[in-house]
XYZ file of C-alpha atoms in Angstrom:
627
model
C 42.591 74.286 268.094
C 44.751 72.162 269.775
C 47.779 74.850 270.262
C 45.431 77.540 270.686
C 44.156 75.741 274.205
C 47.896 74.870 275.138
C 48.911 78.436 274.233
C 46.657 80.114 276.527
C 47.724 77.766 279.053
C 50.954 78.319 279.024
C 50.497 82.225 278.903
C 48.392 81.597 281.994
C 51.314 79.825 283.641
C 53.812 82.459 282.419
C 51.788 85.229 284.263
C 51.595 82.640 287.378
C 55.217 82.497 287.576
C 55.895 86.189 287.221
C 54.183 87.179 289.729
C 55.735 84.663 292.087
C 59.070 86.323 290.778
C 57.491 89.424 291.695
C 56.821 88.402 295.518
C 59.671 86.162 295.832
C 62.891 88.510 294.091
C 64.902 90.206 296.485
C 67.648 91.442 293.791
C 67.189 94.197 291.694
C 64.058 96.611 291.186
C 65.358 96.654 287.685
C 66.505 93.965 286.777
C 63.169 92.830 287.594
C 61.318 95.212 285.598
C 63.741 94.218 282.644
C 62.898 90.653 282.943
C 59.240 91.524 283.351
C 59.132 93.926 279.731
C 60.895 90.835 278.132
C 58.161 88.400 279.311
C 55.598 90.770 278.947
C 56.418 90.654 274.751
C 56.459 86.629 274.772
C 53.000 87.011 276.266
C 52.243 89.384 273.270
C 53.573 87.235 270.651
C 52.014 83.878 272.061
C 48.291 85.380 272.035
C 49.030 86.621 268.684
C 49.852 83.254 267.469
C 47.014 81.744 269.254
C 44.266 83.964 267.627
C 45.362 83.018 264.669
C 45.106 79.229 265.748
C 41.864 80.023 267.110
C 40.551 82.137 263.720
C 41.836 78.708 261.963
C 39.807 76.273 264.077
C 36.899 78.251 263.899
C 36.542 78.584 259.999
C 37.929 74.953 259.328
C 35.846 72.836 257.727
C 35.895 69.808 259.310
C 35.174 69.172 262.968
C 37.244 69.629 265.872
C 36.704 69.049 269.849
C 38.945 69.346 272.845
C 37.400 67.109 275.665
C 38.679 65.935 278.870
C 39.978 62.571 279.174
C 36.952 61.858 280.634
C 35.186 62.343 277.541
C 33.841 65.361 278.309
C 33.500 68.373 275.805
C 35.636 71.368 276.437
C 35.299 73.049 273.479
C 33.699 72.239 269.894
C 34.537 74.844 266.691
C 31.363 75.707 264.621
C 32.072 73.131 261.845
C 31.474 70.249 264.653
C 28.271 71.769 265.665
C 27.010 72.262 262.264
C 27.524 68.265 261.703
C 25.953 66.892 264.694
C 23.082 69.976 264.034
C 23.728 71.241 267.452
C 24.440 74.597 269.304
C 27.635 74.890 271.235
C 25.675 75.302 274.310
C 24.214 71.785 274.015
C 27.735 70.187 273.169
C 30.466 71.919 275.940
C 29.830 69.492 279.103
C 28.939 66.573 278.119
C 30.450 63.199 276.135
C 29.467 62.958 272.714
C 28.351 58.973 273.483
C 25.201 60.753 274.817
C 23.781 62.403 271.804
C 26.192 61.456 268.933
C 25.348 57.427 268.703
C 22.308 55.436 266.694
C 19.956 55.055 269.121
C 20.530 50.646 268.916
C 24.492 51.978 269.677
C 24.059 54.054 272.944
C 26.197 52.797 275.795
C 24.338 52.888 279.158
C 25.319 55.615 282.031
C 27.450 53.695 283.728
C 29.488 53.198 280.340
C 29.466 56.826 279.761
C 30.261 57.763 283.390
C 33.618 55.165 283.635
C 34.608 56.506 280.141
C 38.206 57.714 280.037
C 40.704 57.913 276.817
C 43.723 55.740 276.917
C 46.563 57.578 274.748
C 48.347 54.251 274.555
C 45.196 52.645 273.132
C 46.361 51.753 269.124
C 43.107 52.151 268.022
C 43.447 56.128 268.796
C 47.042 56.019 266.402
C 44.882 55.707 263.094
C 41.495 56.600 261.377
C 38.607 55.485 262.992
C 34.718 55.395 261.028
C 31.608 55.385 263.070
C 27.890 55.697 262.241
C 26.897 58.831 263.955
C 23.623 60.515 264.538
C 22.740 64.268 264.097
C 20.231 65.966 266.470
C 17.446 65.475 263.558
C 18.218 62.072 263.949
C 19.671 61.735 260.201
C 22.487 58.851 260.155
C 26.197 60.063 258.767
C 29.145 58.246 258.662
C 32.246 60.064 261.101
C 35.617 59.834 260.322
C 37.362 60.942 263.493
C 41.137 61.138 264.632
C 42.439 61.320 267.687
C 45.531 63.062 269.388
C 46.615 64.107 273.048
C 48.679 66.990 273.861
C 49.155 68.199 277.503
C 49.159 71.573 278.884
C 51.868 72.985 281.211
C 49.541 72.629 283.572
C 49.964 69.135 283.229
C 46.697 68.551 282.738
C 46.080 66.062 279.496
C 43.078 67.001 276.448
C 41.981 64.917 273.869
C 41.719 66.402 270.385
C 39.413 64.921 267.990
C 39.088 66.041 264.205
C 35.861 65.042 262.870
C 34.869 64.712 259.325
C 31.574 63.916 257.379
C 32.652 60.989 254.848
C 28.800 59.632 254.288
C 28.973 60.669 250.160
C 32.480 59.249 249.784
C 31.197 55.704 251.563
C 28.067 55.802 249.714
C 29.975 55.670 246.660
C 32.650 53.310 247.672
C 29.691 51.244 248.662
C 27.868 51.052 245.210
C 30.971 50.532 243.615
C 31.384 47.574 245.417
C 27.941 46.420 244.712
C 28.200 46.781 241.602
C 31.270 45.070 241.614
C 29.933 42.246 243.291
C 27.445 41.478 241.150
C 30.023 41.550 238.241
C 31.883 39.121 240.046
C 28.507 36.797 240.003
C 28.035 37.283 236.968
C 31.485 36.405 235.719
C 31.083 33.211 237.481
C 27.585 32.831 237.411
C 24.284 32.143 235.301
C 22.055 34.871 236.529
C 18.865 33.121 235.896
C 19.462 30.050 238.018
C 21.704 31.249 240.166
C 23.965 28.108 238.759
C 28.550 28.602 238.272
C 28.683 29.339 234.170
C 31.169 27.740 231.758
C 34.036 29.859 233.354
C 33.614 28.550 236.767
C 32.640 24.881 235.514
C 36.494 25.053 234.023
C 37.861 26.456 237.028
C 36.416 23.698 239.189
C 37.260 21.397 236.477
C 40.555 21.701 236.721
C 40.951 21.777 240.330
C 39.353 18.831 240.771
C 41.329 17.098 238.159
C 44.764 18.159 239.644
C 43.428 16.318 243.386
C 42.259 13.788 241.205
C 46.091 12.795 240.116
C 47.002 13.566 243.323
C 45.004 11.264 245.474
C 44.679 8.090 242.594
C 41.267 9.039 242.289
C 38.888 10.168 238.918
C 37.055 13.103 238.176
C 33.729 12.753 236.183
C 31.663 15.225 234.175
C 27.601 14.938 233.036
C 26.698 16.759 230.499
C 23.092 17.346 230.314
C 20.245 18.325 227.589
C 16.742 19.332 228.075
C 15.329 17.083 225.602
C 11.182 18.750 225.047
C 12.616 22.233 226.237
C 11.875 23.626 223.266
C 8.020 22.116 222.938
C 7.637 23.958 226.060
C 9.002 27.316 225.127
C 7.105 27.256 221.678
C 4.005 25.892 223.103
C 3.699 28.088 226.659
C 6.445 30.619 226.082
C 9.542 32.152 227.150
C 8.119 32.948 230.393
C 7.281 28.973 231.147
C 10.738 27.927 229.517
C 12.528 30.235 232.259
C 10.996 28.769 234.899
C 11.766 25.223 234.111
C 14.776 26.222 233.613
C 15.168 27.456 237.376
C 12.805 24.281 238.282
C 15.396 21.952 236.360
C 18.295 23.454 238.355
C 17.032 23.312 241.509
C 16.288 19.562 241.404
C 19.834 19.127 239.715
C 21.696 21.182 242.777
C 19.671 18.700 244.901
C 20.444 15.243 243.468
C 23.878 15.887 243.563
C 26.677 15.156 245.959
C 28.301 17.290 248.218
C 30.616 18.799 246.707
C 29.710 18.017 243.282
C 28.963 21.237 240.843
C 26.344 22.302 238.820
C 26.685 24.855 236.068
C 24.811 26.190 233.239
C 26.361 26.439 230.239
C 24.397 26.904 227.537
C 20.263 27.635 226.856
C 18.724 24.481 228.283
C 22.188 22.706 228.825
C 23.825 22.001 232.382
C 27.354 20.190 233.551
C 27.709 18.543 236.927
C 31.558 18.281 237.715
C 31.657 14.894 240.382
C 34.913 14.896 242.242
C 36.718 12.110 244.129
C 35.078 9.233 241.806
C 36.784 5.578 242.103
C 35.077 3.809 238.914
C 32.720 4.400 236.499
C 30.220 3.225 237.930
C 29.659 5.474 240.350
C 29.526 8.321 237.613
C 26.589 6.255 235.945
C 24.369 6.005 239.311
C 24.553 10.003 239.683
C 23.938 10.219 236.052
C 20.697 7.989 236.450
C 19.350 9.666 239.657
C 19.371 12.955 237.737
C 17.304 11.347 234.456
C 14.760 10.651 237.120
C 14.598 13.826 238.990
C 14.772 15.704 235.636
C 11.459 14.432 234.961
C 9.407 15.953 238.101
C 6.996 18.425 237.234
C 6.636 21.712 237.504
C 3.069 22.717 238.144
C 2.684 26.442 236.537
C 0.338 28.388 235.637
C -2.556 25.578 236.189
C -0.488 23.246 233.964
C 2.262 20.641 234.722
C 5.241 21.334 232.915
C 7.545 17.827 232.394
C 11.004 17.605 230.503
C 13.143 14.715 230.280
C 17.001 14.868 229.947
C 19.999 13.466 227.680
C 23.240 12.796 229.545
C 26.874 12.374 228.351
C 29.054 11.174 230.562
C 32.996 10.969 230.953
C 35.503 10.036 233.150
C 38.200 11.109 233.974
C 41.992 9.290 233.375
C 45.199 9.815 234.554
C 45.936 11.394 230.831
C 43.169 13.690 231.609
C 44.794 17.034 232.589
C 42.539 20.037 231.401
C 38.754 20.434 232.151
C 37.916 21.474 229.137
C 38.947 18.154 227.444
C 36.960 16.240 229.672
C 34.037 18.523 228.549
C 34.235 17.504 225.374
C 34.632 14.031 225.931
C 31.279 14.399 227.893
C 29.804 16.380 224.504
C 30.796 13.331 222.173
C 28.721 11.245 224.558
C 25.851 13.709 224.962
C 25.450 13.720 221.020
C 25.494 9.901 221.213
C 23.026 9.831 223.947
C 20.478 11.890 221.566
C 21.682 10.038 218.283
C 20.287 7.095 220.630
C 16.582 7.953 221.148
C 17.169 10.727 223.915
C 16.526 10.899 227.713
C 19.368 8.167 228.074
C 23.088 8.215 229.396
C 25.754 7.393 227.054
C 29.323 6.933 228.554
C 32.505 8.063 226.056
C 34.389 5.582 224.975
C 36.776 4.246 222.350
C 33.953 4.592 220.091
C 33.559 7.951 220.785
C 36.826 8.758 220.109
C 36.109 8.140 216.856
C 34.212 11.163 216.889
C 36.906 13.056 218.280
C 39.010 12.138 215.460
C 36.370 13.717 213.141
C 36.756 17.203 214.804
C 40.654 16.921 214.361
C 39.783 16.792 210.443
C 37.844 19.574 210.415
C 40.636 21.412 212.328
C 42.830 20.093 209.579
C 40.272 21.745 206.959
C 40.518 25.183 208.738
C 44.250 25.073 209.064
C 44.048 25.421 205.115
C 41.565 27.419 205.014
C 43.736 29.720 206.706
C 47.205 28.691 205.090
C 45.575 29.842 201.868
C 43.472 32.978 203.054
C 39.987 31.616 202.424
C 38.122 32.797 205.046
C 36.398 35.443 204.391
C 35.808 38.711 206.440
C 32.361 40.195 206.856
C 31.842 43.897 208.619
C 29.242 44.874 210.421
C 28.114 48.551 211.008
C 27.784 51.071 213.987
C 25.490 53.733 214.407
C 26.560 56.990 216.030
C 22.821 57.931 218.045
C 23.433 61.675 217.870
C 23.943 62.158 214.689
C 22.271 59.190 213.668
C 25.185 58.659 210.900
C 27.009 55.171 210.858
C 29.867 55.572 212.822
C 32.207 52.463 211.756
C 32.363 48.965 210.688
C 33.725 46.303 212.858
C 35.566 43.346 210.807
C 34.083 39.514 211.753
C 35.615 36.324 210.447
C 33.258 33.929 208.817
C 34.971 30.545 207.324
C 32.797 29.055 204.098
C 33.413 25.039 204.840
C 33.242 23.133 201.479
C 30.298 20.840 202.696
C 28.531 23.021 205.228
C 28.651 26.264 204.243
C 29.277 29.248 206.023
C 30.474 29.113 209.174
C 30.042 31.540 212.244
C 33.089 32.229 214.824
C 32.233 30.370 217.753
C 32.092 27.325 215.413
C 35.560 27.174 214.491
C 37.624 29.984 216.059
C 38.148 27.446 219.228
C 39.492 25.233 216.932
C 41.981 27.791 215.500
C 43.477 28.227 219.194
C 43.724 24.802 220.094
C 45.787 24.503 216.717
C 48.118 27.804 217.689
C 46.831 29.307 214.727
C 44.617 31.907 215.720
C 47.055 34.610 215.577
C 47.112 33.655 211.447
C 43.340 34.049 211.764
C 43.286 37.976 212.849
C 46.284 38.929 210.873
C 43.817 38.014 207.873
C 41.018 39.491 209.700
C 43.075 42.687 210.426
C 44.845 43.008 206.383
C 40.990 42.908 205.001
C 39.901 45.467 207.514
C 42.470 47.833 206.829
C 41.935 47.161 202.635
C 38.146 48.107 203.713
C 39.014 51.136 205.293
C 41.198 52.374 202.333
C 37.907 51.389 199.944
C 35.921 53.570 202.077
C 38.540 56.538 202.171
C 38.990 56.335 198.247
C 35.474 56.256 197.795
C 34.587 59.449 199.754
C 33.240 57.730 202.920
C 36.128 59.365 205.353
C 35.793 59.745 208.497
C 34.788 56.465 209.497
C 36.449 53.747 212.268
C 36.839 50.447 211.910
C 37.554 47.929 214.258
C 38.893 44.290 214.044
C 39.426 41.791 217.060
C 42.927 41.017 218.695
C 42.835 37.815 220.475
C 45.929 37.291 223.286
C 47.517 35.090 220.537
C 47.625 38.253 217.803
C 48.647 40.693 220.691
C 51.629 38.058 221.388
C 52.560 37.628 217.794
C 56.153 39.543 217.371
C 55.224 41.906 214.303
C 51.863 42.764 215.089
C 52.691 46.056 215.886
C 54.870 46.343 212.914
C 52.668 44.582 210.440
C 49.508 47.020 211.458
C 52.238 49.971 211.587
C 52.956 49.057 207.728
C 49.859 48.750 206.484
C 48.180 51.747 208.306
C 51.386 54.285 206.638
C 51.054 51.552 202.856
C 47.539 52.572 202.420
C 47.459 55.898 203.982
C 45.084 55.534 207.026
C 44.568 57.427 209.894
C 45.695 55.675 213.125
C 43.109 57.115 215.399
C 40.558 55.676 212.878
C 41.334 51.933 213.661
C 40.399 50.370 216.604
C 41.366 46.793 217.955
C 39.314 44.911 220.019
C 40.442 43.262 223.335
C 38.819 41.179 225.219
C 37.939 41.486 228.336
C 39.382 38.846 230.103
C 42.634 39.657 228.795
C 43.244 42.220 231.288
C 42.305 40.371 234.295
C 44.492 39.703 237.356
C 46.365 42.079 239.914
C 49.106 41.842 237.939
C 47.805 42.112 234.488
C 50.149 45.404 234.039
C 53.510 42.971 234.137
C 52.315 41.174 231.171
C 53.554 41.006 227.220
C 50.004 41.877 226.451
C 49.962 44.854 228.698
C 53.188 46.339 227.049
C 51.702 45.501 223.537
C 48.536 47.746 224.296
C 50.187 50.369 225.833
C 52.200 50.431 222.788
C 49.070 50.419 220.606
C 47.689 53.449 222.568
C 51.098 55.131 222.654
C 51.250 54.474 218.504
C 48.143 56.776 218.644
C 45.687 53.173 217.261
C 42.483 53.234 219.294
C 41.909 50.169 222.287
C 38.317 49.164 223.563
C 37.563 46.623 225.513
C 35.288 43.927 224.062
C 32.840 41.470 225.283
C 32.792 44.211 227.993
C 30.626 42.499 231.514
C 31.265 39.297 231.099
C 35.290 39.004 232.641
C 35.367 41.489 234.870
C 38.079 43.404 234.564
C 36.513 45.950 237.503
C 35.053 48.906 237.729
C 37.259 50.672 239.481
C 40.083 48.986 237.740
C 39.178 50.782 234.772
C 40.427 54.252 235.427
C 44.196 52.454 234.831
C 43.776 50.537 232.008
C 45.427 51.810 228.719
C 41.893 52.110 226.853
C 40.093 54.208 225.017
C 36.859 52.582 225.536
C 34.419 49.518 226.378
C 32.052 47.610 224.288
C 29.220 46.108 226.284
C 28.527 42.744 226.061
C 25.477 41.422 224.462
C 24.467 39.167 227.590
C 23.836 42.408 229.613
C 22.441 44.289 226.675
C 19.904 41.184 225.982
C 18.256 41.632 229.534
C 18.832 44.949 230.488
C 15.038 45.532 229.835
C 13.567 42.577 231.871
C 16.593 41.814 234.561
C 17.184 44.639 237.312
C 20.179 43.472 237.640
C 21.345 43.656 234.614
C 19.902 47.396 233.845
C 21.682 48.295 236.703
C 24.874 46.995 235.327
C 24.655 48.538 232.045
C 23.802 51.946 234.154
C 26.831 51.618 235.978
C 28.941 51.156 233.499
C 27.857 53.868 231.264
C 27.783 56.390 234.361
C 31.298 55.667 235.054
C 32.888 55.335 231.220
C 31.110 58.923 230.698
C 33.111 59.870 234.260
C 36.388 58.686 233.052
C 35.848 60.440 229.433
C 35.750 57.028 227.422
C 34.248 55.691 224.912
C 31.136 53.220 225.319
C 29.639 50.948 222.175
C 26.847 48.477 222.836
C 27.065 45.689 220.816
C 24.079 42.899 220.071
C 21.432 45.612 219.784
C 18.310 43.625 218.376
C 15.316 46.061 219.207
C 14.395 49.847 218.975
C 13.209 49.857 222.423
C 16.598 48.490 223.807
C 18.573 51.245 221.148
C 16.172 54.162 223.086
C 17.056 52.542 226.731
C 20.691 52.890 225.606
C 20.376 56.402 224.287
C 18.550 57.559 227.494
C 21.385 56.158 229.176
C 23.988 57.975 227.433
C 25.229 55.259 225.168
C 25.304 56.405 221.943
C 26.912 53.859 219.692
C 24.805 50.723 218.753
C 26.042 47.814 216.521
C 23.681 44.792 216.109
C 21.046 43.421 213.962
C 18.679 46.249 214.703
C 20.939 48.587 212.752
C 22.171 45.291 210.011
C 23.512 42.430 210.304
C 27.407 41.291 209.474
C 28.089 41.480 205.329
C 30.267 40.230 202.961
C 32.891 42.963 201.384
C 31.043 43.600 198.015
C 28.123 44.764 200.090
C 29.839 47.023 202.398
C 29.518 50.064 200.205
C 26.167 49.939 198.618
C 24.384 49.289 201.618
C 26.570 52.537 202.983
C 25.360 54.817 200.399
C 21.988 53.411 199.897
C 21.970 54.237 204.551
C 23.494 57.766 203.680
C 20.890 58.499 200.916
C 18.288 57.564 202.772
C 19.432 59.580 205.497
C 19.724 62.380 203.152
C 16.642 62.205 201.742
C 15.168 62.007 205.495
C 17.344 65.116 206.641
C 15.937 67.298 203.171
C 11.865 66.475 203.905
C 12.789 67.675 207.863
C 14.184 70.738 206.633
C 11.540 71.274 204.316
């Protein structure tokens, strides 16, 4: 719109200055009258050009104004008055800051009056957003550029293009909410507000690196609600959650500043104590909190009391990693209960004794693993709409000699501390793939399974080969295996210019299937999604477990499904327990459930009767409804 004002200016001052030739030329009648026919066809061909400038501006789609440097309107196209809701009439003449602002926005007259645009302004050389009002008074968000051209009048115009970006910052706005609250709940315990385990370590470790720094010592408490469980069996869940907020509220304010409280585990809490010069002064802290533990919490017309066991450790100048300090502060918790409960133990030599313990159980697992004798249960998934089983995902399970069999989380820390965890899913991986040939040879085709990939198996130089080989030695389908990542092994800006990256892009490019596991918990973003080299996301069972009773975490699990289904991948929710949480997912779009509502993890030799025994009954089910 811009060129089509300057072009009828400057036919205006082309027809000025011929007819001052006119008057003033004193040569030749005809030479005249040439010049004038060859003027008169550039006065053709510029209004041409400018109606078609003008039939642009007029049937573009976003907003455009020529004003006066004054502000002033000259000219609006229809797409500007359609977004304010205005006619023309009530635009031309006056400065948009008197009808186009929030009502708490609007500059007074004498603001409006002194107006004037300053072309050398830098604010007016990029894309500016305001909150802008239509004449129903509706709010919008305006994206508006500027640019000044001047006439050969030499008169200057500002040119504004104006464009309605309300949906687009809407979105970008619950995307960052919901990214947010990912972010809190990576670091945070949702019911108390408290830092989790991830952000205890985090701390940890930064305080233990100013610790070496400055001669001082870091100390950790580790802390047990000793009659927690009295009160959740005796008033329920609903008491036990709110002495669980009670608890943390009197431990964030017996602490020092500075000091950090987490919550790590059901009823158990760690306070990290930075900048400590003896022991001593970890002992005092530790003994304030036994004390505040115990105040009451009057609900529900009773008072609700706890008491606490403490571990406590200190920090020396050996100490290097958080997490070892953690579990120096476990060995003493245990002792603390081993001594009567709601006490303080300190570690110690003693202690260590403990610690020595643990090594020989990692010895035990380090042949249990040298001579394959864990064992490898799977664990089904139900496709919702078909209501056929969809997979089996492959878990570890270690059978100890004296204790019997052993979940994950009980050893598989173990096997990374030792650098042998890669070992561990290489079994894991070789049985899954021997159960997927046993399910092809017996007729059940068609069906994924899955085993985990920890960073140390993704690192491990023939992993790729090794699955390659016994995918093509037992005949399998690639796109029917699937390896699990978690999710915290593609965080960071720069995850893409890591060995793991290359080694999943390589599993995607080798047509195997990636999902991301323990999906909620990490982080790995949202938006960040879109460019990862995945084929899908497993939700994590935190956010699955709550999605009925927390908001928050409904509204996770909603925003994850909406967006997976966007991007066209894959979503499995994993620790389904209930029917009514399996319908909430279903409604929601997700349509493949694995937890103990469909079966719980089993051994091999049960894999395939409980299969056909499912498929029978679902037979059977499918011949009465046609019936």
């Amino acid at each position: 719109m811009s060129v089509l004002i300057l072009s009828i200016l400057v036919l205006l001052a082309c027809t000025a200055a011929v007819s001052a030739l006119a008057v003033q030329q004193t040569g030749s009648l005809r030479e005249a009258r040439r010049d004038l026919k060859g003027t008169r066809e550039d006065l053709v061909r510029q209004l041409r050009e400018a109606e078609h400038f003008r039939m642009a501006a007029e049937h573009a789609d976003d907003g455009i104004l020529i004003q006066a440097m004054n502000g002033i309107v000259i000219w609006p196209n229809p797409a500007y008055c359609r977004i304010m809701g205005l006619p023309r009439t009530a635009i031309i003449g006056r400065n948009p800051l008197e009808f186009a602002l929030p009502p708490e926005d609007e500059p007074d007259e004498a603001t409006i009056r002194n107006f004037r645009y300053n072309p050398k302004d830098p604010d007016f050389q990029r894309l500016q957003l305001f909150r802008n009002r239509r004449a129903d008074g509706t709010l919008f968000w305006n994206q508006i550029s500027v640019s000044f051209r001047r006439s050969a009048n030499g008169r200057e115009n500002a040119i504004l293009v104006c464009r309605d970006v309300t949906e687009q910052i809407e979105r970008e706005e619950r995307l960052r909410r919901a990214g947010r609250e990912l972010r809190f709940r990576a670091t945070h315990d949702t019911m108390t507000g408290l830092a989790n385990r991830t952000e205890l370590l985090r701390v940890g470790d930064q305080a233990l690196t100013t610790a070496r720094q400055e001669q001082t010592h870091t100390g950790m408490l580790h802390i047990d609600l000793d009659k927690f469980k009295e009160i959740n069996d005796t008033h329920g869940h609903a008491a036990g959650d709110q002495v669980l907020v009670h608890v943390a509220g009197l431990l964030k304010t017996g602490v020092r500043e500075g000091d950090l409280v987490a919550r790590v585990g059901g009823d158990e809490f760690v306070v990290v104590c930075p900048g400590l010069s003896e022991l001593r002064e970890l002992r005092r802290i530790a003994d304030e909190l036994i004390e505040r533990v115990c105040t009451p919490l009057y609900w529900n017309d009773r008072h609700l009391t706890c008491e606490a066991s403490i571990g406590a450790a200190l920090s020396s100048n050996d100490t290097v990693e958080a997490d070892t300090l953690l579990q120096h502060a476990d060995f003493a918790l245990y002792e603390a209960k081993r001594q009567g409960r709601n006490r303080v133990a300190v570690y110690d030599e003693a202690l260590h004794e403990r610690q020595m313990s643990e090594q020989r159980r990692a010895g035990e697992l380090r042949e249990a693993i040298q001579f394959e004798s864990l064992e490898t249960h799977f664990q089904p998934k139900l496709n919702l709409s078909t209501g056929r089983i969809a997979g089996f995902e492959s878990l570890v399970r270690w059978r100890h000699p004296t204790e019997g069999l052993m979940p994950p989380g009980s050893f598989l820390k173990i096997a990374g501390d030792l650098g042998i965890m890669a070992d561990a899913d290489l079994s894991s991986m070789t049985r899954a793939l021997e159960m997927k040939h046993y399910l092809d040879w017996s007729g059940h085709g068609g069906l994924d399974i899955a085993f985990n990939a920890s960073t140390d198996l993704l690192l491990h130089p023939d992993f790729l080969k090794l699955l390659i080989g016994g995918v093509e030695d037992r005949g399998i389908n690639r796109c029917e295996v699937t390896i699990e990542v978690l999710e915290t092994t593609v965080l960071g800006d720069r995850w893409h210019e890591t060995p793991q990256a290359r080694v999943i892009a390589d599993l995607a490019n080798s047509g195997f299937r990636v999902v991301l596991d323990d999906f909620g918990t990490g982080y790995a973003g949202l938006a960040h999604l879109a460019s990862l080299p995945v084929n899908g996301v497993k939700i994590d069972k935190s956010l699955i477990d709550g999605m009925l009773d927390n908001p928050t975490s409904g509204k996770i699990v909603r925003a994850i499904i909406d967006l997976c289904r966007e991007l066209g991948l894959d979503i499995v929710a994993e620790g389904v327990e209930s029917a009514a949480v399996a319908d909430r997912l279903g409604s929601l779009g997700c349509m493949v459930l694995q937890g103990y509502w469909l079966a719980h993890a089993m051994p091999e030799g049960e894999v395939l009767p409980w299969l056909s025994a499912r498929e029978g009954a679902d037979a059977n089910r499918d011949g009465r409804a046609s019936a």
